[in-house]
Structures are given as structure tokens and as C-alpha cells.
DNA sequence: TCGCTTTCATACCCAGGGTATGTAACTGTT
DNA sequence: AACAGTTACATACCCTGGGTATGAAAGCGA
């Protein structure tokens, strides 16, 4: 077992690997989110992260592969925000309302909008996007609806389909927010209509 | 005024131009719809239409420009279908219901799905897509809602926002239909939930 | 100490969007 | 009818950028 060779701490392989991998991911998340997928070259991302294309291709299967990881990251980020809100809700119905509002706040982030809502479907294909979104967001929304339905808050029906339709409406709402010159100003109107749409499903 | 020179009918510039332009558009619509924007090269489109890239660049400002024209074409196609249905509806509420169902049927077309729902936003940007969709579909939907609201069929509110949210839900529904291995089989369930979403807005 | 693997950098290939230039087909004018 | 000017293409080229092949240096197990 050799000792450290002087002041420079020698790093293990796993440390090096995960460090560069993380740097690359963070840089890619920033650039994909700011400039969009098509306008961001892989070499530029690697350079901004302090390495070359070769390193990027060593850690990820390609540009689309890197984007996919970034996409998943953003979804995890949103899912974490949802989680924090939902656990404090007093009842399933409030959890639904608060969750949807939180998702809209996530859409306020320009990077989230660009990566998840705009480029995601075109780059990864709708099926892949749908699968990842299901894993992190849609299932939560569906389960929330099921819980609300079980307690009689909302009407029954095909909740798999309905949760996805609501998700589509929320994405559109998120895009409206992001596009607006005054997101904070229109937030109440958009969030209000979104809640009305949700509230319209309440069992009368 | 010179006479025709033999068997070959000489064509005017406008005829030549519009003929090649149409051929290019039709071919691009087919290939973009089948293979997607990224996987379709401009040279391939031009070749399939019996010409070279030069001709394409003479008639359109570039690949994205050509795609934009194709995109508009598809929207006009869908709008025409909506128009045919809406005029026969006995009341605003039926017009809304029938219009939404017709839109879902448009989404059954794989090319429509690929061009309008998948590639459009990423290629043209959300703002441009939104503007074109507004011109052809969203305005119709909003006006339909306004008419329905004026006659007391649905509740009031911000109908600009609400129509867009409903549109988002419909697009998602369309993607579900297109993705399904058995579109005809799931059509009733999806259309049913879409109508429920719409019906939930009915003034109680 | 010595292979072996992992981690990157360098150099290269090539598909494809865009452009510059040449040429043939039409058009208005005298 | 001849000519200049414009339009409608084709050909040849540039160059960005994704992907790959090769090589070197840094850990790692024996």
C-alpha cells in the first residue's frame, strides 16, 4: 500500500470518474437548458466542463445519452419538490392542488421548460419521455388521484388516462408561464384556471 | 407572342415554380411525418421530389423554413376537418364536444403526431408554434368556448387560458392514442376522459 | 514490479446544413 | 427577333459537429 506522493492527494478511480461525470452533467444541464439541445455542441459542453469530447464519450453513450441523464435529473428535481409539498397536505385533495401548483412553479425555471417540455420529446422520443415522466411525476399524480377518488373527493373513471390529460394541461400551463413577459403577473390566472380544471373533476 | 415550339409545352415561370414548390412540400410532409425532422436530410427530400438541394434553397429559406410550411399545412388540414364538423353542430356545446373529438381523430394520423406534436415545438420554438396553432386551432377553440359561455353552457373565467389548457390536454390525449398499440381500442377511453374533462367545465 | 484496466486526449472520418457560382429557362422591351 | 434582365434551378464547395479509432497516462490487483 503506497503512501501519498507529496502534497498532491492521489485520487481513486471512482473519485475521478464520478467527479468528471458530475461536472459534465452539471455543465450540460446548464447549457442544454439555456441554449437548447440543437444549439449546444457536445464539444462545447466538454470544453466548458474542462475536458474534451473523448471524456464525454467515455462516460456517456453520446449526446442524446447525456441529454437523457440531464432530463432524468430535472425530473428528479421536480419530483423532490412535489414530495416536499405533498407530505404536508392535510388530505388527498389538498395534496393534488398543492402538487399541481408546485409543478407549475417548477415550470417557471427556464431550464426545466427547455429540457423537459421542449426538447425532451423530440430528442428522446415520446415513449421514452413518457416512461421517465411516469416514473417520477405521473405515477405520483395518478396515485394522488386514486387516493382522492377512494375518499370520494373526485369522480371515478379511467384515472390512468385522466392523470395524463391533466399532466398535459399542466405542461401547457407551464409553457404559458415561461413564455409570458411577466410570469409572476400571470401566474395567478394560469394557476387559477388549472385549479378550476382540477376542481371541475370534483364529484358534484 | 411566340407559338409553342413543338410537342413540349412550354410552361410559364409561375407554373414551374408552384409545381416544384408543391412537389417539395408534399414530399417533405411525407418524409418529415414518417421519419421525423432530425432523421430527414434536406438533400434526401429534394432527391425524392426529383430535384437537388439548390432548388429547395431557392424556394425555402432552409430546412427549418420548409418544415415550418409543412407544419402550417398540417394545421390547416386539421382546421378544415374541425370546420366541417363544427358547422353542423346544433349548439355551441355540441360543437365543442365534436370539435375535440375530431381533433383526436386528427392525432390518429402518425404524420400529424410527428410533425405537429413532437417535432414542431423543438424545431420552431414554442412561441412560433403557439402562434400558428392559435391562428388555426386555438382561436376556434376559444371562440367556441366563448360562445358556449355566452349561452350559459360552461362557466366563465379566463377563457384564453382555459382553452389553451384544454388544448394541452387534447394534445396529450392525441399522443396517447398514437402511441398505443391498439389506437382504435383505446380511443373510446381516451375520448371519454377528454369529454369528461370538458364536461367538468359545464356550469353545474 | 509488472501487466491490466480505467480514464481521458488527440486525430480523424463523414453526414449534412448552408452558400457561392454557373447555367439554362422564361420575360419584358425595342 | 434579338437582347438584357430575371427567375429557376444544378454543381461544387465550405464547415460545423456527432461519432470513432488510436494512443498515452493514471490508478489497480497480483
Short mmCIF file of C-alpha atoms (C1' of nucleotides) in Angstrom, two decimals:
data_model
loop_
_atom_site.label_atom_id
_atom_site.label_comp_id
_atom_site.label_asym_id
_atom_site.label_seq_id
_atom_site.Cartn_x
_atom_site.Cartn_y
_atom_site.Cartn_z
CA UNK A 1 0.00 0.00 0.00
CA UNK A 2 1.93 3.04 -1.27
CA UNK A 3 1.70 6.32 0.60
CA UNK A 4 0.55 9.61 -0.90
CA UNK A 5 3.22 11.08 -3.13
CA UNK A 6 3.69 14.55 -1.68
CA UNK A 7 1.18 17.37 -1.38
CA UNK A 8 -0.95 16.27 -4.35
CA UNK A 9 -3.54 13.91 -2.99
CA UNK A 10 -3.83 10.97 -5.35
CA UNK A 11 -7.42 10.16 -6.12
CA UNK A 12 -9.00 6.82 -6.64
CA UNK A 13 -10.57 5.87 -9.96
CA UNK A 14 -14.08 6.05 -8.63
CA UNK A 15 -13.46 9.55 -7.33
CA UNK A 16 -12.04 10.78 -10.61
CA UNK A 17 -14.82 9.18 -12.59
CA UNK A 18 -17.72 10.45 -10.56
CA UNK A 19 -16.17 13.91 -10.29
CA UNK A 20 -15.82 14.39 -14.04
CA UNK A 21 -19.15 12.75 -14.63
CA UNK A 22 -20.87 15.15 -12.26
CA UNK A 23 -19.10 18.16 -13.70
CA UNK A 24 -20.15 17.14 -17.18
CA UNK A 25 -23.73 16.58 -16.12
CA UNK A 26 -23.99 19.90 -14.33
CA UNK A 27 -22.47 21.79 -17.26
CA UNK A 28 -24.71 20.02 -19.73
CA UNK A 29 -27.76 20.77 -17.63
CA UNK A 30 -26.86 24.42 -17.64
CA UNK A 31 -26.09 24.69 -21.37
CA UNK A 32 -28.91 22.47 -22.65
CA UNK A 33 -31.30 24.44 -20.50
CA UNK A 34 -30.04 27.82 -21.64
CA UNK A 35 -29.35 27.29 -25.36
CA UNK A 36 -31.42 24.24 -26.20
CA UNK A 37 -30.31 20.82 -27.38
CA UNK A 38 -29.69 21.57 -31.06
CA UNK A 39 -27.70 24.74 -30.41
CA UNK A 40 -25.43 23.05 -27.89
CA UNK A 41 -22.50 21.07 -29.22
CA UNK A 42 -21.02 18.27 -27.21
CA UNK A 43 -17.50 19.65 -27.64
CA UNK A 44 -18.65 22.97 -26.19
CA UNK A 45 -20.14 21.24 -23.16
CA UNK A 46 -16.98 19.23 -22.62
CA UNK A 47 -14.80 22.30 -23.00
CA UNK A 48 -16.92 24.26 -20.54
CA UNK A 49 -16.56 21.38 -18.11
CA UNK A 50 -12.80 21.44 -18.59
CA UNK A 51 -12.34 18.34 -20.72
CA UNK A 52 -12.66 17.08 -24.29
CA UNK A 53 -15.19 15.10 -26.27
CA UNK A 54 -13.30 11.92 -25.56
CA UNK A 55 -14.06 12.12 -21.87
CA UNK A 56 -17.70 12.75 -22.56
CA UNK A 57 -17.95 9.73 -24.84
CA UNK A 58 -16.23 7.63 -22.21
CA UNK A 59 -18.88 8.40 -19.60
CA UNK A 60 -21.98 8.67 -21.78
CA UNK A 61 -23.12 6.82 -24.87
CA UNK A 62 -23.43 10.04 -26.89
CA UNK A 63 -25.04 13.45 -26.99
CA UNK A 64 -28.56 12.08 -26.70
CA UNK A 65 -27.43 9.81 -23.88
CA UNK A 66 -26.02 12.72 -21.95
CA UNK A 67 -29.21 14.65 -22.56
CA UNK A 68 -31.23 11.76 -21.26
CA UNK A 69 -29.34 11.80 -17.97
CA UNK A 70 -29.89 15.54 -17.70
CA UNK A 71 -33.57 15.01 -18.44
CA UNK A 72 -33.87 12.46 -15.65
CA UNK A 73 -32.06 14.82 -13.29
CA UNK A 74 -34.54 17.58 -13.93
CA UNK A 75 -37.45 15.25 -13.34
CA UNK A 76 -35.96 14.06 -10.08
CA UNK A 77 -35.57 17.68 -9.10
CA UNK A 78 -39.24 18.37 -9.77
CA UNK A 79 -40.33 15.17 -8.10
CA UNK A 80 -38.42 16.12 -4.96
CA UNK A 81 -40.22 19.45 -4.86
CA UNK A 82 -43.56 17.67 -5.21
CA UNK A 83 -42.64 15.23 -2.49
CA UNK A 84 -41.85 18.00 -0.03
CA UNK A 85 -45.22 19.62 -0.61
CA UNK A 86 -47.41 16.55 -0.75
CA UNK A 87 -46.39 15.11 2.60
CA UNK A 88 -47.65 18.17 4.43
CA UNK A 89 -51.07 18.20 2.82
CA UNK A 90 -53.93 17.50 5.23
CA UNK A 91 -55.95 15.47 2.71
CA UNK A 92 -55.62 13.93 -0.79
CA UNK A 93 -57.46 16.77 -2.42
CA UNK A 94 -55.15 19.41 -0.97
CA UNK A 95 -52.17 17.28 -1.95
CA UNK A 96 -53.40 17.29 -5.55
CA UNK A 97 -53.95 21.03 -5.59
CA UNK A 98 -50.64 21.85 -3.95
CA UNK A 99 -48.78 19.35 -6.09
CA UNK A 100 -50.09 20.86 -9.31
CA UNK A 101 -49.21 24.33 -8.15
CA UNK A 102 -45.70 23.21 -7.28
CA UNK A 103 -45.27 21.67 -10.71
CA UNK A 104 -46.23 25.00 -12.25
CA UNK A 105 -43.59 26.67 -10.14
CA UNK A 106 -41.06 24.19 -11.47
CA UNK A 107 -42.06 25.23 -14.98
CA UNK A 108 -41.07 28.77 -14.09
CA UNK A 109 -37.47 27.60 -14.36
CA UNK A 110 -36.35 28.28 -17.95
CA UNK A 111 -34.03 25.30 -18.00
CA UNK A 112 -36.75 22.95 -16.88
CA UNK A 113 -39.02 24.25 -19.58
CA UNK A 114 -36.40 23.94 -22.32
CA UNK A 115 -35.20 20.48 -21.37
CA UNK A 116 -38.31 18.73 -20.13
CA UNK A 117 -41.11 20.37 -22.07
CA UNK A 118 -39.50 21.50 -25.29
CA UNK A 119 -36.54 19.35 -26.30
CA UNK A 120 -37.27 16.17 -24.38
CA UNK A 121 -39.97 14.70 -26.61
CA UNK A 122 -38.17 15.48 -29.87
CA UNK A 123 -34.78 14.19 -28.71
CA UNK A 124 -35.74 11.11 -26.70
CA UNK A 125 -38.99 10.25 -28.41
CA UNK A 126 -42.36 10.43 -26.82
CA UNK A 127 -42.37 6.90 -25.46
CA UNK A 128 -39.10 7.29 -23.57
CA UNK A 129 -40.14 10.67 -22.21
CA UNK A 130 -43.46 9.29 -21.16
CA UNK A 131 -41.80 6.43 -19.34
CA UNK A 132 -39.41 8.65 -17.40
CA UNK A 133 -42.13 11.15 -16.58
CA UNK A 134 -44.33 8.31 -15.41
CA UNK A 135 -41.64 7.07 -13.09
CA UNK A 136 -41.12 10.45 -11.45
CA UNK A 137 -44.25 12.54 -11.85
CA UNK A 138 -47.18 10.84 -13.50
CA UNK A 139 -47.36 7.94 -11.11
CA UNK A 140 -47.42 10.34 -8.20
CA UNK A 141 -50.21 12.30 -9.83
CA UNK A 142 -52.18 9.16 -10.61
CA UNK A 143 -51.76 7.77 -7.12
CA UNK A 144 -52.85 11.11 -5.74
CA UNK A 145 -55.96 10.95 -7.86
CA UNK A 146 -56.64 7.39 -6.79
CA UNK A 147 -56.36 8.37 -3.16
CA UNK A 148 -58.66 11.31 -3.74
CA UNK A 149 -61.12 9.12 -5.60
CA UNK A 150 -61.01 6.45 -2.89
CA UNK A 151 -62.01 9.01 -0.31
CA UNK A 152 -64.71 10.35 -2.58
CA UNK A 153 -63.11 13.66 -3.42
CA UNK A 154 -63.18 13.22 -7.17
CA UNK A 155 -65.24 11.14 -9.55
CA UNK A 156 -64.12 7.71 -10.68
CA UNK A 157 -63.22 6.67 -14.20
CA UNK A 158 -60.01 5.84 -16.05
CA UNK A 159 -57.58 7.58 -13.73
CA UNK A 160 -54.54 6.49 -15.75
CA UNK A 161 -55.85 8.38 -18.72
CA UNK A 162 -57.20 11.26 -16.72
CA UNK A 163 -53.99 11.90 -14.84
CA UNK A 164 -52.15 12.07 -18.12
CA UNK A 165 -54.62 14.53 -19.59
CA UNK A 166 -54.25 16.72 -16.53
CA UNK A 167 -50.50 16.41 -16.88
CA UNK A 168 -50.74 17.64 -20.45
CA UNK A 169 -52.79 20.60 -19.35
CA UNK A 170 -50.24 21.39 -16.65
CA UNK A 171 -47.37 21.26 -19.14
CA UNK A 172 -49.19 23.66 -21.38
CA UNK A 173 -49.81 25.90 -18.41
CA UNK A 174 -46.14 25.74 -17.56
CA UNK A 175 -45.22 26.81 -21.07
CA UNK A 176 -47.61 29.73 -20.86
CA UNK A 177 -45.94 30.84 -17.67
CA UNK A 178 -42.45 30.52 -19.08
CA UNK A 179 -43.34 32.35 -22.27
CA UNK A 180 -45.02 35.27 -20.60
CA UNK A 181 -43.07 38.51 -20.30
CA UNK A 182 -44.36 38.74 -16.75
CA UNK A 183 -44.52 35.21 -15.31
CA UNK A 184 -45.27 36.34 -11.79
CA UNK A 185 -48.09 38.52 -13.05
CA UNK A 186 -49.92 35.84 -14.99
CA UNK A 187 -49.19 33.06 -12.52
CA UNK A 188 -52.41 33.60 -10.56
CA UNK A 189 -54.58 33.48 -13.67
CA UNK A 190 -52.94 30.35 -15.05
CA UNK A 191 -52.77 28.59 -11.71
CA UNK A 192 -56.35 29.59 -11.09
CA UNK A 193 -57.61 28.08 -14.32
CA UNK A 194 -55.53 24.97 -13.70
CA UNK A 195 -57.12 24.58 -10.31
CA UNK A 196 -60.52 25.16 -11.80
CA UNK A 197 -59.84 22.40 -14.30
CA UNK A 198 -58.83 20.15 -11.44
CA UNK A 199 -61.70 21.30 -9.31
CA UNK A 200 -64.07 20.58 -12.13
CA UNK A 201 -63.34 16.92 -11.61
CA UNK A 202 -64.63 17.08 -8.08
CA UNK A 203 -67.66 14.94 -7.56
CA UNK A 204 -70.52 17.44 -7.58
CA UNK B 1 -46.37 36.16 -78.71
CA UNK B 2 -44.31 33.14 -79.83
CA UNK B 3 -46.01 29.83 -80.58
CA UNK B 4 -45.33 26.54 -78.81
CA UNK B 5 -42.07 25.02 -80.02
CA UNK B 6 -43.06 21.53 -80.93
CA UNK B 7 -44.60 18.83 -78.74
CA UNK B 8 -43.04 20.05 -75.49
CA UNK B 9 -45.47 22.53 -73.96
CA UNK B 10 -43.52 25.49 -72.63
CA UNK B 11 -44.53 26.41 -69.15
CA UNK B 12 -44.63 29.79 -67.55
CA UNK B 13 -42.36 30.65 -64.62
CA UNK B 14 -45.22 30.69 -62.15
CA UNK B 15 -46.28 27.24 -63.27
CA UNK B 16 -42.80 25.80 -62.91
CA UNK B 17 -42.29 27.46 -59.57
CA UNK B 18 -45.52 26.43 -57.95
CA UNK B 19 -45.24 22.90 -59.36
CA UNK B 20 -41.80 22.24 -57.87
CA UNK B 21 -42.74 24.03 -54.70
CA UNK B 22 -45.78 21.83 -54.24
CA UNK B 23 -43.87 18.67 -55.05
CA UNK B 24 -41.24 19.59 -52.50
CA UNK B 25 -43.83 20.38 -49.84
CA UNK B 26 -45.74 17.17 -50.38
CA UNK B 27 -42.57 15.08 -50.27
CA UNK B 28 -41.31 16.87 -47.17
CA UNK B 29 -44.67 16.37 -45.46
CA UNK B 30 -44.43 12.69 -46.13
CA UNK B 31 -40.82 12.23 -45.05
CA UNK B 32 -40.88 14.53 -42.03
CA UNK B 33 -44.04 12.81 -40.87
CA UNK B 34 -42.64 9.32 -41.34
CA UNK B 35 -39.01 9.65 -40.21
CA UNK B 36 -39.03 12.79 -38.08
CA UNK B 37 -37.25 16.08 -38.61
CA UNK B 38 -33.77 15.14 -37.40
CA UNK B 39 -33.60 11.90 -39.36
CA UNK B 40 -34.66 13.54 -42.61
CA UNK B 41 -31.98 15.30 -44.64
CA UNK B 42 -32.87 18.10 -46.96
CA UNK B 43 -30.95 16.51 -49.80
CA UNK B 44 -32.97 13.33 -49.40
CA UNK B 45 -36.23 15.27 -49.55
CA UNK B 46 -35.09 17.12 -52.64
CA UNK B 47 -33.93 13.92 -54.31
CA UNK B 48 -37.21 12.17 -53.54
CA UNK B 49 -39.01 15.12 -55.09
CA UNK B 50 -36.80 14.85 -58.19
CA UNK B 51 -34.54 17.83 -57.67
CA UNK B 52 -31.46 18.96 -55.75
CA UNK B 53 -30.78 20.98 -52.63
CA UNK B 54 -30.30 24.10 -54.72
CA UNK B 55 -33.93 24.07 -55.79
CA UNK B 56 -35.08 23.61 -52.22
CA UNK B 57 -32.99 26.53 -51.03
CA UNK B 58 -34.36 28.65 -53.85
CA UNK B 59 -37.95 28.14 -52.72
CA UNK B 60 -37.48 27.95 -48.95
CA UNK B 61 -35.17 29.71 -46.54
CA UNK B 62 -33.75 26.43 -45.24
CA UNK B 63 -34.65 23.13 -43.68
CA UNK B 64 -36.47 24.71 -40.75
CA UNK B 65 -38.28 27.05 -43.14
CA UNK B 66 -39.50 24.14 -45.21
CA UNK B 67 -40.59 22.36 -42.05
CA UNK B 68 -42.49 25.42 -40.98
CA UNK B 69 -44.52 25.40 -44.19
CA UNK B 70 -45.25 21.71 -43.71
CA UNK B 71 -46.30 22.41 -40.14
CA UNK B 72 -48.74 25.10 -41.27
CA UNK B 73 -50.09 22.74 -43.90
CA UNK B 74 -50.89 20.09 -41.31
CA UNK B 75 -52.64 22.62 -39.10
CA UNK B 76 -54.73 23.85 -41.99
CA UNK B 77 -55.64 20.26 -42.67
CA UNK B 78 -56.82 19.76 -39.09
CA UNK B 79 -58.60 23.09 -39.03
CA UNK B 80 -60.51 22.15 -42.16
CA UNK B 81 -61.66 18.94 -40.51
CA UNK B 82 -62.81 20.91 -37.47
CA UNK B 83 -64.63 23.39 -39.63
CA UNK B 84 -66.60 20.67 -41.39
CA UNK B 85 -67.76 19.23 -38.09
CA UNK B 86 -68.48 22.44 -36.21
CA UNK B 87 -70.85 23.93 -38.73
CA UNK B 88 -73.25 21.02 -38.38
CA UNK B 89 -73.42 21.14 -34.59
CA UNK B 90 -76.84 22.10 -33.23
CA UNK B 91 -75.44 24.17 -30.35
CA UNK B 92 -72.10 25.56 -29.04
CA UNK B 93 -71.70 22.77 -26.56
CA UNK B 94 -72.06 20.05 -29.16
CA UNK B 95 -69.68 21.97 -31.40
CA UNK B 96 -67.08 21.90 -28.63
CA UNK B 97 -67.53 18.20 -27.99
CA UNK B 98 -67.49 17.23 -31.64
CA UNK B 99 -64.56 19.52 -32.37
CA UNK B 100 -62.44 17.98 -29.65
CA UNK B 101 -63.27 14.50 -30.83
CA UNK B 102 -62.34 15.43 -34.38
CA UNK B 103 -59.02 16.81 -33.20
CA UNK B 104 -58.31 13.50 -31.51
CA UNK B 105 -59.05 11.74 -34.77
CA UNK B 106 -56.53 14.00 -36.47
CA UNK B 107 -53.97 12.90 -33.90
CA UNK B 108 -54.52 9.34 -35.07
CA UNK B 109 -52.53 10.28 -38.17
CA UNK B 110 -48.87 9.38 -37.46
CA UNK B 111 -47.56 12.21 -39.59
CA UNK B 112 -49.67 14.77 -37.79
CA UNK B 113 -48.43 13.49 -34.48
CA UNK B 114 -44.77 13.53 -35.52
CA UNK B 115 -44.82 16.97 -37.14
CA UNK B 116 -47.26 18.93 -35.03
CA UNK B 117 -46.97 17.39 -31.59
CA UNK B 118 -43.43 16.03 -31.47
CA UNK B 119 -41.02 17.96 -33.68
CA UNK B 120 -42.85 21.24 -34.05
CA UNK B 121 -42.06 22.79 -30.67
CA UNK B 122 -38.40 21.76 -30.69
CA UNK B 123 -37.76 22.90 -34.26
CA UNK B 124 -39.77 26.10 -34.47
CA UNK B 125 -39.73 27.11 -30.84
CA UNK B 126 -42.72 27.22 -28.61
CA UNK B 127 -43.70 30.78 -29.37
CA UNK B 128 -43.85 30.26 -33.12
CA UNK B 129 -45.77 27.01 -32.73
CA UNK B 130 -48.15 28.63 -30.34
CA UNK B 131 -48.79 31.48 -32.78
CA UNK B 132 -49.53 29.17 -35.70
CA UNK B 133 -51.69 26.90 -33.60
CA UNK B 134 -53.58 29.90 -32.32
CA UNK B 135 -54.27 31.06 -35.83
CA UNK B 136 -55.70 27.72 -36.94
CA UNK B 137 -56.93 25.81 -33.92
CA UNK B 138 -56.74 27.62 -30.61
CA UNK B 139 -58.75 30.63 -31.70
CA UNK B 140 -61.50 28.36 -32.92
CA UNK B 141 -61.49 26.51 -29.61
CA UNK B 142 -61.52 29.74 -27.61
CA UNK B 143 -64.32 31.23 -29.69
CA UNK B 144 -66.25 28.02 -29.27
CA UNK B 145 -65.83 28.29 -25.53
CA UNK B 146 -66.86 31.92 -25.58
CA UNK B 147 -69.99 31.07 -27.50
CA UNK B 148 -70.75 28.26 -25.10
CA UNK B 149 -70.11 30.52 -22.12
CA UNK B 150 -72.29 33.28 -23.60
CA UNK B 151 -75.17 30.88 -23.83
CA UNK B 152 -74.55 29.62 -20.34
CA UNK B 153 -73.28 26.17 -21.23
CA UNK B 154 -69.98 26.48 -19.42
CA UNK B 155 -68.71 28.57 -16.55
CA UNK B 156 -66.96 31.89 -17.14
CA UNK B 157 -63.36 32.74 -16.32
CA UNK B 158 -60.19 33.33 -18.32
CA UNK B 159 -61.20 31.53 -21.48
CA UNK B 160 -57.93 32.35 -23.24
CA UNK B 161 -56.05 30.45 -20.61
CA UNK B 162 -58.62 27.72 -20.24
CA UNK B 163 -58.81 26.97 -23.94
CA UNK B 164 -55.06 26.54 -24.01
CA UNK B 165 -55.08 24.20 -21.05
CA UNK B 166 -57.75 22.10 -22.72
CA UNK B 167 -55.68 22.15 -25.88
CA UNK B 168 -52.71 20.82 -23.95
CA UNK B 169 -54.81 18.03 -22.54
CA UNK B 170 -56.06 17.19 -26.03
CA UNK B 171 -52.52 17.05 -27.41
CA UNK B 172 -51.54 14.66 -24.65
CA UNK B 173 -54.60 12.60 -25.40
CA UNK B 174 -53.62 12.55 -29.06
CA UNK B 175 -50.16 11.29 -28.18
CA UNK B 176 -51.64 8.54 -26.06
CA UNK B 177 -53.74 7.44 -28.99
CA UNK B 178 -50.85 7.48 -31.42
CA UNK B 179 -48.56 5.60 -29.07
CA UNK B 180 -50.99 2.87 -28.26
CA UNK B 181 -50.56 -0.49 -29.98
CA UNK B 182 -54.31 -0.50 -30.48
CA UNK B 183 -55.43 3.08 -31.18
CA UNK B 184 -58.97 2.15 -32.12
CA UNK B 185 -59.30 0.11 -28.95
CA UNK B 186 -58.29 2.84 -26.53
CA UNK B 187 -59.96 5.63 -28.46
CA UNK B 188 -63.23 5.38 -26.53
CA UNK B 189 -61.49 5.53 -23.14
CA UNK B 190 -59.31 8.49 -24.07
CA UNK B 191 -62.06 10.36 -25.86
CA UNK B 192 -64.34 9.61 -22.94
CA UNK B 193 -61.99 11.08 -20.38
CA UNK B 194 -61.38 14.08 -22.64
CA UNK B 195 -65.09 14.68 -22.84
CA UNK B 196 -65.37 14.28 -19.12
CA UNK B 197 -62.69 16.90 -18.68
CA UNK B 198 -64.62 19.17 -20.98
CA UNK B 199 -67.92 18.27 -19.40
CA UNK B 200 -66.49 19.07 -15.99
CA UNK B 201 -66.42 22.68 -17.05
CA UNK B 202 -70.15 22.70 -17.58
CA UNK B 203 -71.90 25.09 -15.29
CA UNK B 204 -73.47 22.89 -12.66
"C1'" DT C 1 7.45 -4.53 -10.08
"C1'" DC C 2 4.53 -5.66 -13.85
"C1'" DG C 3 0.60 -6.46 -16.67
"C1'" DC C 4 -4.25 -4.91 -16.83
"C1'" DT C 5 -7.98 -1.76 -16.66
"C1'" DT C 6 -9.81 2.71 -16.43
"C1'" DT C 7 -9.68 7.49 -17.78
"C1'" DC C 8 -9.01 10.64 -20.58
"C1'" DA C 9 -6.77 13.48 -25.00
"C1'" DT C 10 -5.72 13.74 -29.98
"C1'" DA C 11 -6.62 12.91 -34.56
"C1'" DC C 12 -9.54 11.60 -37.83
"C1'" DC C 13 -13.98 10.29 -40.65
"C1'" DC C 14 -18.15 11.79 -42.66
"C1'" DA C 15 -23.02 13.09 -42.83
"C1'" DG C 16 -25.48 17.11 -43.58
"C1'" DG C 17 -26.90 22.19 -43.39
"C1'" DG C 18 -25.69 26.21 -45.72
"C1'" DT C 19 -23.56 29.10 -49.58
"C1'" DA C 20 -21.32 30.63 -53.85
"C1'" DT C 21 -21.33 30.20 -58.54
"C1'" DG C 22 -22.58 28.72 -63.00
"C1'" DT C 23 -26.26 27.76 -66.46
"C1'" DA C 24 -30.50 27.17 -68.72
"C1'" DA C 25 -35.20 28.56 -68.98
"C1'" DC C 26 -38.54 32.26 -69.09
"C1'" DT C 27 -39.98 37.53 -69.63
"C1'" DG C 28 -40.40 42.36 -70.95
"C1'" DT C 29 -38.57 45.64 -74.28
"C1'" DT C 30 -37.27 47.68 -78.62
"C1'" DA D 1 -36.45 38.65 -83.46
"C1'" DA D 2 -32.61 39.88 -80.73
"C1'" DC D 3 -31.02 41.30 -76.28
"C1'" DA D 4 -30.81 42.41 -71.43
"C1'" DG D 5 -32.53 41.12 -67.15
"C1'" DT D 6 -34.73 37.98 -64.07
"C1'" DT D 7 -36.09 33.55 -62.39
"C1'" DA D 8 -35.31 28.63 -61.54
"C1'" DC D 9 -32.66 25.52 -60.93
"C1'" DA D 10 -27.86 22.31 -60.71
"C1'" DT D 11 -22.99 21.74 -59.22
"C1'" DA D 12 -19.31 22.33 -56.31
"C1'" DC D 13 -17.73 23.72 -52.24
"C1'" DC D 14 -17.21 25.09 -47.05
"C1'" DC D 15 -17.61 23.87 -42.33
"C1'" DT D 16 -19.89 22.71 -38.12
"C1'" DG D 17 -20.48 18.86 -35.35
"C1'" DG D 18 -21.61 13.90 -34.00
"C1'" DG D 19 -19.18 9.77 -33.82
"C1'" DT D 20 -14.93 6.65 -33.74
"C1'" DA D 21 -10.18 4.89 -33.62
"C1'" DT D 22 -5.91 5.28 -31.56
"C1'" DG D 23 -2.67 6.43 -28.02
"C1'" DA D 24 -0.95 7.91 -23.57
"C1'" DA D 25 -1.17 8.48 -18.65
"C1'" DA D 26 -3.05 7.43 -14.31
"C1'" DG D 27 -4.81 4.06 -10.85
"C1'" DC D 28 -5.07 -1.02 -9.58
"C1'" DG D 29 -4.54 -6.01 -8.48
"C1'" DA D 30 -1.06 -9.62 -8.06
#
